[in-house]
Every structure is written in structure tokens, then in C-alpha cells.
């Protein structure tokens, strides 16, 4: 059964078309108008082993906020939609991602309850052309529409570039585990409540 989704999110601030295949090969085509953000979304596809296409047009003349947050919202919606009944998935995943002098951690539970906890002290206001404070907005948007617990922490690091990149890689790897299927439990919903 194909675990794919196509999302079109259009507002007065953004127009986003996103396609996701959870069982992909890490291929991506990304265009958001923010080059460093494109690179981070490419990492999500590659490290998550997802196929991800994102074409986003936003009011970047105002600032990057609407584009970054709305892409997070669209990605979360695509994950939620592509999972279907959620039967047979592992449901939760975590990952520690080292990147040179930096270490980042991510834990995700596709619990049906949206919550994002984000802890990262990153010195730079911008990495490349990306506004760093929008990291949390992206992950908050994702958690909301994926209906997931998303916990992210940068434990330490010197390079702001490495810190941001390690967070995205850890997120992708944790999500990869959470959406993975367990053949032994293929008809079982991973919850004693029988509801996710």
C-alpha cells in the first residue's frame, strides 16, 4: 500500500505544493526561495529516506516567517495523511546526531497529540540566508498538523551552521523510525487506547 500524500496549501501569504512518499529513496526537489532552507529540506528527504517535492512561493519581501512555518504545516499534514490508519507503524523514534563538534537530539511520537518542545541556543541570527529563530516555528507547524510530539534539543556545538543542520538531520532520522513499519504488528494500532 502506497504511503504518499500531495498537499496544496494556499493562503494570502503563501502558495505551497508538497508531495511526500514515506517509502522513498531520499530523492527531493525543493524550491522555497530560501536557499539554506532548501538544503535543510533536502536533508530531511535524504536522512529520512523520503521522496519529497516542495514548491513554495511566499511573501519573502515581508520576511521568511510565513514560508517557513507554512512548509512545516504542509509537511506535517502530508505525514499525517500518508500514514493512513497508522496500523503497524513503530509510532515513536529518536536519534542522536553528531556533526563534528555539535550534538543534536530528536524524539518523535506520532501520538495524535500535537506538542513541540524545542531547546537550542544558536548564536547566529542567520545561517546563510535563513533566519534561525524560525526553526522553532517550522517544527511547531509540523507537530501541529502531524499531530505529533516533537522534542528537539541541541546539546552543544560551536558552529551555528552545524547546530541547525544537526537538528534537521536528527529530526529526519527520528521521523524515519517513527513511520517505519513492523511486519509482526502490521494489523495492530500501536496504542492500548486503540486510537491515535
Short mmCIF file of N, CA and C in Angstrom, two decimals, residues 44-142:
data_model
loop_
_atom_site.label_atom_id
_atom_site.label_comp_id
_atom_site.label_asym_id
_atom_site.label_seq_id
_atom_site.Cartn_x
_atom_site.Cartn_y
_atom_site.Cartn_z
N UNK A 44 16.18 16.46 5.11
CA UNK A 44 15.04 15.71 5.65
C UNK A 44 14.71 14.54 4.73
N UNK A 45 14.68 14.79 3.43
CA UNK A 45 14.40 13.72 2.47
C UNK A 45 15.50 12.66 2.51
N UNK A 46 16.74 13.09 2.44
CA UNK A 46 17.86 12.15 2.35
C UNK A 46 17.99 11.31 3.61
N UNK A 47 17.96 11.95 4.77
CA UNK A 47 18.16 11.21 6.03
C UNK A 47 16.90 10.48 6.48
N UNK A 48 15.74 10.92 5.99
CA UNK A 48 14.51 10.22 6.32
C UNK A 48 14.18 9.11 5.33
N UNK A 49 14.93 9.05 4.22
CA UNK A 49 14.65 8.12 3.12
C UNK A 49 13.24 8.35 2.58
N UNK A 50 12.85 9.62 2.53
CA UNK A 50 11.56 10.02 1.96
C UNK A 50 11.82 10.63 0.58
N UNK A 51 10.85 10.52 -0.31
CA UNK A 51 10.87 11.33 -1.52
C UNK A 51 10.02 12.57 -1.21
N UNK A 52 10.59 13.74 -1.45
CA UNK A 52 9.94 14.98 -1.04
C UNK A 52 10.09 16.03 -2.14
N UNK A 53 8.97 16.54 -2.60
CA UNK A 53 8.96 17.66 -3.54
C UNK A 53 8.25 18.83 -2.87
N UNK A 54 8.88 19.98 -2.86
CA UNK A 54 8.28 21.18 -2.29
C UNK A 54 8.48 22.34 -3.26
N UNK A 55 7.37 22.95 -3.65
CA UNK A 55 7.41 24.19 -4.44
C UNK A 55 6.64 25.22 -3.64
N UNK A 56 7.36 26.17 -3.05
CA UNK A 56 6.72 27.16 -2.17
C UNK A 56 7.00 28.56 -2.68
N UNK A 57 5.94 29.35 -2.76
CA UNK A 57 6.06 30.77 -3.07
C UNK A 57 5.45 31.51 -1.89
N UNK A 58 6.23 32.41 -1.31
CA UNK A 58 5.74 33.14 -0.16
C UNK A 58 6.10 34.61 -0.24
N UNK A 59 5.58 35.36 0.72
CA UNK A 59 5.82 36.81 0.76
C UNK A 59 7.18 37.11 1.39
N UNK A 60 8.23 36.66 0.72
CA UNK A 60 9.58 36.84 1.24
C UNK A 60 10.00 38.30 1.27
N UNK A 61 9.27 39.16 0.56
CA UNK A 61 9.54 40.59 0.65
C UNK A 61 9.14 41.14 2.02
N UNK A 62 8.24 40.43 2.70
CA UNK A 62 7.87 40.80 4.08
C UNK A 62 8.91 40.22 5.03
N UNK A 63 8.99 38.90 5.08
CA UNK A 63 10.07 38.16 5.73
C UNK A 63 9.85 36.68 5.45
N UNK A 64 10.65 35.82 6.09
CA UNK A 64 10.62 34.39 5.79
C UNK A 64 9.60 33.62 6.62
N UNK A 65 9.02 34.25 7.62
CA UNK A 65 8.22 33.53 8.61
C UNK A 65 7.09 32.71 8.01
N UNK A 66 6.27 33.33 7.18
CA UNK A 66 5.09 32.64 6.63
C UNK A 66 5.50 31.43 5.80
N UNK A 67 6.55 31.59 5.00
CA UNK A 67 7.00 30.50 4.14
C UNK A 67 7.50 29.32 4.97
N UNK A 68 8.38 29.59 5.93
CA UNK A 68 8.98 28.52 6.74
C UNK A 68 7.91 27.81 7.56
N UNK A 69 7.07 28.56 8.24
CA UNK A 69 6.03 27.95 9.08
C UNK A 69 5.04 27.14 8.24
N UNK A 70 4.62 27.70 7.10
CA UNK A 70 3.62 27.01 6.27
C UNK A 70 4.17 25.75 5.61
N UNK A 71 5.47 25.73 5.30
CA UNK A 71 6.07 24.49 4.79
C UNK A 71 6.05 23.43 5.89
N UNK A 72 6.33 23.83 7.13
CA UNK A 72 6.23 22.90 8.26
C UNK A 72 4.83 22.36 8.41
N UNK A 73 3.84 23.24 8.30
CA UNK A 73 2.43 22.83 8.39
C UNK A 73 2.09 21.84 7.28
N UNK A 74 2.51 22.15 6.05
CA UNK A 74 2.21 21.27 4.91
C UNK A 74 2.91 19.92 5.05
N UNK A 75 4.15 19.91 5.53
CA UNK A 75 4.87 18.65 5.72
C UNK A 75 4.20 17.79 6.78
N UNK A 76 3.79 18.40 7.89
CA UNK A 76 3.08 17.66 8.93
C UNK A 76 1.78 17.08 8.42
N UNK A 77 1.05 17.86 7.64
CA UNK A 77 -0.21 17.39 7.06
C UNK A 77 0.03 16.22 6.12
N UNK A 78 1.12 16.28 5.35
CA UNK A 78 1.45 15.19 4.42
C UNK A 78 1.80 13.91 5.17
N UNK A 79 2.55 14.04 6.26
CA UNK A 79 2.89 12.85 7.06
C UNK A 79 1.62 12.23 7.63
N UNK A 80 0.77 13.05 8.22
CA UNK A 80 -0.48 12.56 8.81
C UNK A 80 -1.34 11.85 7.76
N UNK A 81 -1.47 12.46 6.59
CA UNK A 81 -2.31 11.90 5.53
C UNK A 81 -1.71 10.60 4.98
N UNK A 82 -0.40 10.57 4.77
CA UNK A 82 0.23 9.41 4.15
C UNK A 82 0.27 8.19 5.08
N UNK A 83 0.15 8.40 6.38
CA UNK A 83 0.18 7.28 7.33
C UNK A 83 -1.12 6.49 7.35
N UNK A 84 -2.19 7.08 6.87
CA UNK A 84 -3.47 6.37 6.87
C UNK A 84 -3.91 6.00 8.27
N UNK A 85 -4.20 4.72 8.50
CA UNK A 85 -4.72 4.26 9.80
C UNK A 85 -3.65 4.20 10.88
N UNK A 86 -2.38 4.26 10.51
CA UNK A 86 -1.22 4.14 11.41
C UNK A 86 -1.01 2.71 11.92
N UNK A 87 -1.78 1.76 11.43
CA UNK A 87 -1.58 0.38 11.87
C UNK A 87 -0.21 -0.10 11.41
N UNK A 88 0.49 -0.76 12.33
CA UNK A 88 1.77 -1.38 12.01
C UNK A 88 2.98 -0.48 12.06
N UNK A 89 2.81 0.81 12.34
CA UNK A 89 3.99 1.69 12.41
C UNK A 89 4.64 1.57 13.79
N UNK A 90 5.91 1.91 13.85
CA UNK A 90 6.60 1.91 15.14
C UNK A 90 6.06 3.01 16.04
N UNK A 91 5.59 4.09 15.46
CA UNK A 91 4.95 5.22 16.13
C UNK A 91 5.93 6.21 16.73
N UNK A 92 6.96 5.74 17.40
CA UNK A 92 7.92 6.64 18.05
C UNK A 92 9.33 6.37 17.52
N UNK A 93 10.13 7.43 17.50
CA UNK A 93 11.51 7.29 17.08
C UNK A 93 12.36 8.38 17.72
N UNK A 94 13.64 8.08 17.88
CA UNK A 94 14.55 9.09 18.42
C UNK A 94 15.90 8.92 17.76
N UNK A 95 16.70 9.97 17.80
CA UNK A 95 18.02 9.90 17.19
C UNK A 95 18.93 10.95 17.81
N UNK A 96 20.18 10.56 18.04
CA UNK A 96 21.24 11.49 18.41
C UNK A 96 22.10 11.70 17.19
N UNK A 97 22.26 12.96 16.78
CA UNK A 97 23.01 13.25 15.55
C UNK A 97 24.26 14.06 15.86
N UNK A 98 25.43 13.44 15.73
CA UNK A 98 26.66 14.22 15.86
C UNK A 98 26.99 14.88 14.52
N UNK A 99 27.49 16.08 14.60
CA UNK A 99 28.01 16.73 13.40
C UNK A 99 29.24 17.53 13.82
N UNK A 100 30.39 16.90 13.65
CA UNK A 100 31.66 17.47 14.09
C UNK A 100 31.59 17.78 15.59
N UNK A 101 31.65 19.06 15.96
CA UNK A 101 31.68 19.43 17.39
C UNK A 101 30.28 19.57 18.00
N UNK A 102 29.26 19.32 17.21
CA UNK A 102 27.86 19.54 17.61
C UNK A 102 27.16 18.21 17.85
N UNK A 103 26.24 18.20 18.82
CA UNK A 103 25.39 17.03 19.05
C UNK A 103 23.95 17.50 19.23
N UNK A 104 23.04 16.92 18.42
CA UNK A 104 21.62 17.26 18.49
C UNK A 104 20.82 15.99 18.73
N UNK A 105 19.68 16.14 19.41
CA UNK A 105 18.80 15.03 19.71
C UNK A 105 17.39 15.35 19.25
N UNK A 106 16.70 14.32 18.75
CA UNK A 106 15.29 14.46 18.36
C UNK A 106 14.54 13.23 18.82
N UNK A 107 13.33 13.44 19.31
CA UNK A 107 12.42 12.35 19.65
C UNK A 107 11.04 12.72 19.13
N UNK A 108 10.39 11.76 18.46
CA UNK A 108 9.08 12.00 17.86
C UNK A 108 8.14 10.87 18.23
N UNK A 109 6.93 11.22 18.62
CA UNK A 109 5.87 10.25 18.86
C UNK A 109 4.65 10.68 18.06
N UNK A 110 4.22 9.83 17.15
CA UNK A 110 3.04 10.13 16.32
C UNK A 110 1.79 9.74 17.10
N UNK A 111 1.60 10.41 18.21
CA UNK A 111 0.64 10.04 19.25
C UNK A 111 -0.78 10.53 18.99
N UNK A 112 -0.93 11.45 18.04
CA UNK A 112 -2.23 12.08 17.85
C UNK A 112 -2.40 13.32 18.71
N UNK A 113 -1.37 13.63 19.52
CA UNK A 113 -1.41 14.80 20.40
C UNK A 113 -0.28 15.75 20.02
N UNK A 114 -0.61 16.91 19.45
CA UNK A 114 0.44 17.82 19.00
C UNK A 114 1.13 18.55 20.15
N UNK A 115 2.45 18.50 20.14
CA UNK A 115 3.25 19.25 21.11
C UNK A 115 4.67 19.34 20.58
N UNK A 116 5.24 20.51 20.64
CA UNK A 116 6.63 20.69 20.23
C UNK A 116 7.40 21.32 21.39
N UNK A 117 8.50 20.69 21.75
CA UNK A 117 9.41 21.23 22.76
C UNK A 117 10.76 21.40 22.07
N UNK A 118 11.25 22.63 22.07
CA UNK A 118 12.44 22.97 21.30
C UNK A 118 13.43 23.70 22.19
N UNK A 119 14.64 23.16 22.30
CA UNK A 119 15.69 23.79 23.10
C UNK A 119 16.98 23.85 22.28
N UNK A 120 17.33 25.04 21.86
CA UNK A 120 18.58 25.23 21.12
C UNK A 120 19.02 26.68 21.27
N UNK A 121 20.21 26.87 21.76
CA UNK A 121 20.78 28.21 21.87
C UNK A 121 21.78 28.37 20.74
N UNK A 122 21.32 29.03 19.68
CA UNK A 122 22.15 29.22 18.50
C UNK A 122 22.50 30.70 18.40
N UNK A 123 23.80 30.97 18.36
CA UNK A 123 24.26 32.37 18.45
C UNK A 123 23.90 33.21 17.23
N UNK A 124 24.05 32.65 16.05
CA UNK A 124 23.85 33.44 14.83
C UNK A 124 22.37 33.72 14.60
N UNK A 125 22.08 34.94 14.16
CA UNK A 125 20.70 35.29 13.80
C UNK A 125 20.34 34.71 12.45
N UNK A 126 21.34 34.53 11.60
CA UNK A 126 21.12 33.95 10.26
C UNK A 126 22.20 32.91 9.99
N UNK A 127 21.80 31.86 9.30
CA UNK A 127 22.76 30.91 8.73
C UNK A 127 22.49 30.92 7.24
N UNK A 128 23.48 31.33 6.47
CA UNK A 128 23.23 31.58 5.05
C UNK A 128 22.17 32.65 4.94
N UNK A 129 21.12 32.35 4.18
CA UNK A 129 20.02 33.32 4.03
C UNK A 129 18.83 32.96 4.91
N UNK A 130 19.02 32.06 5.87
CA UNK A 130 17.92 31.55 6.69
C UNK A 130 17.89 32.22 8.06
N UNK A 131 16.71 32.70 8.46
CA UNK A 131 16.53 33.32 9.78
C UNK A 131 16.38 32.24 10.83
N UNK A 132 17.35 32.12 11.72
CA UNK A 132 17.46 30.99 12.65
C UNK A 132 16.29 30.89 13.61
N UNK A 133 15.72 32.00 14.05
CA UNK A 133 14.62 31.92 15.02
C UNK A 133 13.39 31.21 14.45
N UNK A 134 13.34 31.05 13.13
CA UNK A 134 12.20 30.39 12.50
C UNK A 134 12.26 28.86 12.59
N UNK A 135 13.38 28.33 13.06
CA UNK A 135 13.49 26.88 13.27
C UNK A 135 12.33 26.36 14.11
N UNK A 136 12.11 26.99 15.24
CA UNK A 136 11.05 26.53 16.14
C UNK A 136 9.68 26.63 15.49
N UNK A 137 9.45 27.68 14.70
CA UNK A 137 8.16 27.84 14.01
C UNK A 137 7.92 26.71 13.02
N UNK A 138 8.97 26.30 12.31
CA UNK A 138 8.85 25.18 11.37
C UNK A 138 8.43 23.91 12.10
N UNK A 139 9.13 23.59 13.18
CA UNK A 139 8.85 22.35 13.90
C UNK A 139 7.52 22.41 14.65
N UNK A 140 7.15 23.60 15.13
CA UNK A 140 5.82 23.76 15.75
C UNK A 140 4.72 23.50 14.73
N UNK A 141 4.88 24.08 13.54
CA UNK A 141 3.89 23.87 12.47
C UNK A 141 3.78 22.41 12.11
N UNK A 142 4.92 21.73 12.01
CA UNK A 142 4.91 20.30 11.70
C UNK A 142 4.18 19.51 12.78
#
